[in-house]
PDB file of C-alpha atoms in Angstrom:
ATOM      1  CA  MET A 241     -21.638  16.510  -9.002  1.00 62.00           C
ATOM      2  CA  ALA A 242     -18.492  15.637  -7.948  1.00 73.00           C
ATOM      3  CA  LYS A 243     -17.304  11.718  -7.218  1.00 80.00           C
ATOM      4  CA  LYS A 244     -14.580  11.363  -4.245  1.00 82.00           C
ATOM      5  CA  ILE A 245     -12.205   8.446  -4.274  1.00 82.00           C
ATOM      6  CA  THR A 246     -11.552   5.959  -0.878  1.00 87.00           C
ATOM      7  CA  ALA A 247      -8.960   3.558  -0.958  1.00 91.00           C
ATOM      8  CA  VAL A 248      -8.375   1.401   1.371  1.00 93.00           C
ATOM      9  CA  VAL A 249      -4.875  -0.295   1.170  1.00 94.00           C
ATOM     10  CA  THR A 250      -4.433  -4.285   2.831  1.00 95.00           C
ATOM     11  CA  ILE A 251      -0.849  -5.480   3.462  1.00 96.00           C
ATOM     12  CA  ALA A 252      -0.162  -9.260   3.594  1.00 96.00           C
ATOM     13  CA  VAL A 253       3.166  -9.052   6.398  1.00 95.00           C
ATOM     14  CA  ASP A 254       3.740 -12.299   5.603  1.00 96.00           C
ATOM     15  CA  ARG A 255       3.923 -12.104   1.168  1.00 96.00           C
ATOM     16  CA  CYS A 256       6.581  -9.026   2.000  1.00 96.00           C
ATOM     17  CA  LYS A 257       9.942  -8.988   1.705  1.00 95.00           C
ATOM     18  CA  GLY A 258       9.954  -5.722   2.386  1.00 95.00           C
ATOM     19  CA  CYS A 259      12.505  -4.415  -1.611  1.00 96.00           C
ATOM     20  CA  GLY A 260      10.709  -0.963  -1.592  1.00 95.00           C
ATOM     21  CA  LEU A 261       9.101  -1.156  -4.787  1.00 97.00           C
ATOM     22  CA  CYS A 262       5.513  -0.130  -4.409  1.00 96.00           C
ATOM     23  CA  ALA A 263       7.160   1.994  -1.863  1.00 96.00           C
ATOM     24  CA  SER A 264       8.939   3.475  -5.019  1.00 97.00           C
ATOM     25  CA  SER A 265       5.967   4.022  -6.585  1.00 96.00           C
ATOM     26  CA  CYS A 266       3.861   5.910  -4.462  1.00 96.00           C
ATOM     27  CA  PRO A 267       3.353   9.145  -5.992  1.00 96.00           C
ATOM     28  CA  LEU A 268       1.761  10.786  -2.630  1.00 95.00           C
ATOM     29  CA  GLU A 269       5.412   8.729  -1.030  1.00 95.00           C
ATOM     30  CA  LEU A 270       2.290   7.043   2.064  1.00 96.00           C
ATOM     31  CA  LEU A 271       3.955   3.259   1.791  1.00 96.00           C
ATOM     32  CA  LYS A 272       7.768   2.929   4.057  1.00 96.00           C
ATOM     33  CA  ILE A 273       9.794   0.022   5.138  1.00 96.00           C
ATOM     34  CA  SER A 274       8.930  -0.630   8.406  1.00 95.00           C
ATOM     35  CA  LYS A 275      11.977  -0.138  10.939  1.00 94.00           C
ATOM     36  CA  SER A 276      10.461  -1.638  14.254  1.00 94.00           C
ATOM     37  CA  THR A 277       8.119  -5.093  12.659  1.00 92.00           C
ATOM     38  CA  LEU A 278       9.372  -8.573  10.902  1.00 95.00           C
ATOM     39  CA  ASN A 279       7.315 -10.275   9.062  1.00 95.00           C
ATOM     40  CA  VAL A 280       7.613 -14.352  10.055  1.00 96.00           C
ATOM     41  CA  TYR A 281      10.682 -15.019   7.621  1.00 95.00           C
ATOM     42  CA  GLY A 282      12.184 -11.715   9.141  1.00 95.00           C
ATOM     43  CA  TYR A 283      12.674  -9.434   6.671  1.00 96.00           C
ATOM     44  CA  HIS A 284      10.821  -5.798   6.949  1.00 97.00           C
ATOM     45  CA  PRO A 285       7.558  -5.584   5.742  1.00 97.00           C
ATOM     46  CA  VAL A 286       5.697  -1.956   3.693  1.00 97.00           C
ATOM     47  CA  ILE A 287       3.587   0.226   5.915  1.00 95.00           C
ATOM     48  CA  ILE A 288       0.899   2.879   4.358  1.00 93.00           C
ATOM     49  CA  GLU A 289       1.013   6.469   6.194  1.00 91.00           C
ATOM     50  CA  ARG A 290      -1.507   8.418   6.076  1.00 91.00           C
ATOM     51  CA  MET A 291      -4.013   5.864   4.742  1.00 91.00           C
ATOM     52  CA  GLU A 292      -6.598   8.434   4.684  1.00 90.00           C
ATOM     53  CA  GLU A 293      -4.561  10.523   2.076  1.00 92.00           C
ATOM     54  CA  CYS A 294      -4.592   7.753  -0.218  1.00 92.00           C
ATOM     55  CA  MET A 295      -5.884   7.992  -3.968  1.00 89.00           C
ATOM     56  CA  GLY A 296      -6.331   4.475  -4.897  1.00 90.00           C
ATOM     57  CA  CYS A 297      -3.961   4.528  -8.257  1.00 93.00           C
ATOM     58  CA  ALA A 298      -3.135   1.617  -7.697  1.00 94.00           C
ATOM     59  CA  ASN A 299       0.487   2.154  -8.584  1.00 96.00           C
ATOM     60  CA  CYS A 300       2.270  -0.153  -5.591  1.00 96.00           C
ATOM     61  CA  PHE A 301      -0.144  -3.303  -6.492  1.00 96.00           C
ATOM     62  CA  VAL A 302       0.737  -3.211  -9.986  1.00 96.00           C
ATOM     63  CA  MET A 303       4.495  -2.880  -8.893  1.00 96.00           C
ATOM     64  CA  CYS A 304       4.726  -5.647  -6.031  1.00 96.00           C
ATOM     65  CA  PRO A 305       6.303  -8.695  -7.110  1.00 95.00           C
ATOM     66  CA  ASP A 306       5.043 -10.902  -4.236  1.00 94.00           C
ATOM     67  CA  TYR A 307       1.492  -9.995  -5.129  1.00 95.00           C
ATOM     68  CA  ALA A 308       1.785  -8.684  -0.965  1.00 96.00           C
ATOM     69  CA  ILE A 309      -0.810  -5.558  -1.751  1.00 97.00           C
ATOM     70  CA  THR A 310      -4.393  -5.542  -2.390  1.00 96.00           C
ATOM     71  CA  ILE A 311      -6.008  -1.674  -2.859  1.00 95.00           C
ATOM     72  CA  GLU A 312     -10.014  -1.494  -2.197  1.00 94.00           C
ATOM     73  CA  ARG A 313     -11.584   1.267  -3.787  1.00 90.00           C
ATOM     74  CA  THR A 314     -14.878   3.058  -3.110  1.00 89.00           C
ATOM     75  CA  VAL A 315     -16.336   6.153  -4.885  1.00 86.00           C
ATOM     76  CA  HIS A 316     -19.075   8.611  -3.311  1.00 83.00           C
ATOM     77  CA  ALA A 317     -20.920  10.236  -4.913  1.00 80.00           C
ATOM     78  CA  GLY A 318     -20.718  14.395  -4.407  1.00 68.00           C
ATOM     79  CA  ALA A 319     -22.909  17.164  -3.302  1.00 54.00           C
TER      80      ALA A 319
END
């Protein structure tokens, strides 16, 4: 029986300083620095594109020096 893992990535926008370490560590290139959003400190935070493609590898979480990223993984039993 195959299992499917889904992941929800949450970014604490006001903690993110837009360093890009998380974006460079994403193997699927799902994270990008926002060009249109500023946080309360004036930084362009990272955003996730195509959340449904995230495999939950947690590279972004590990690389974030500001603890701005959390990941919630859910394992679904396959048919």
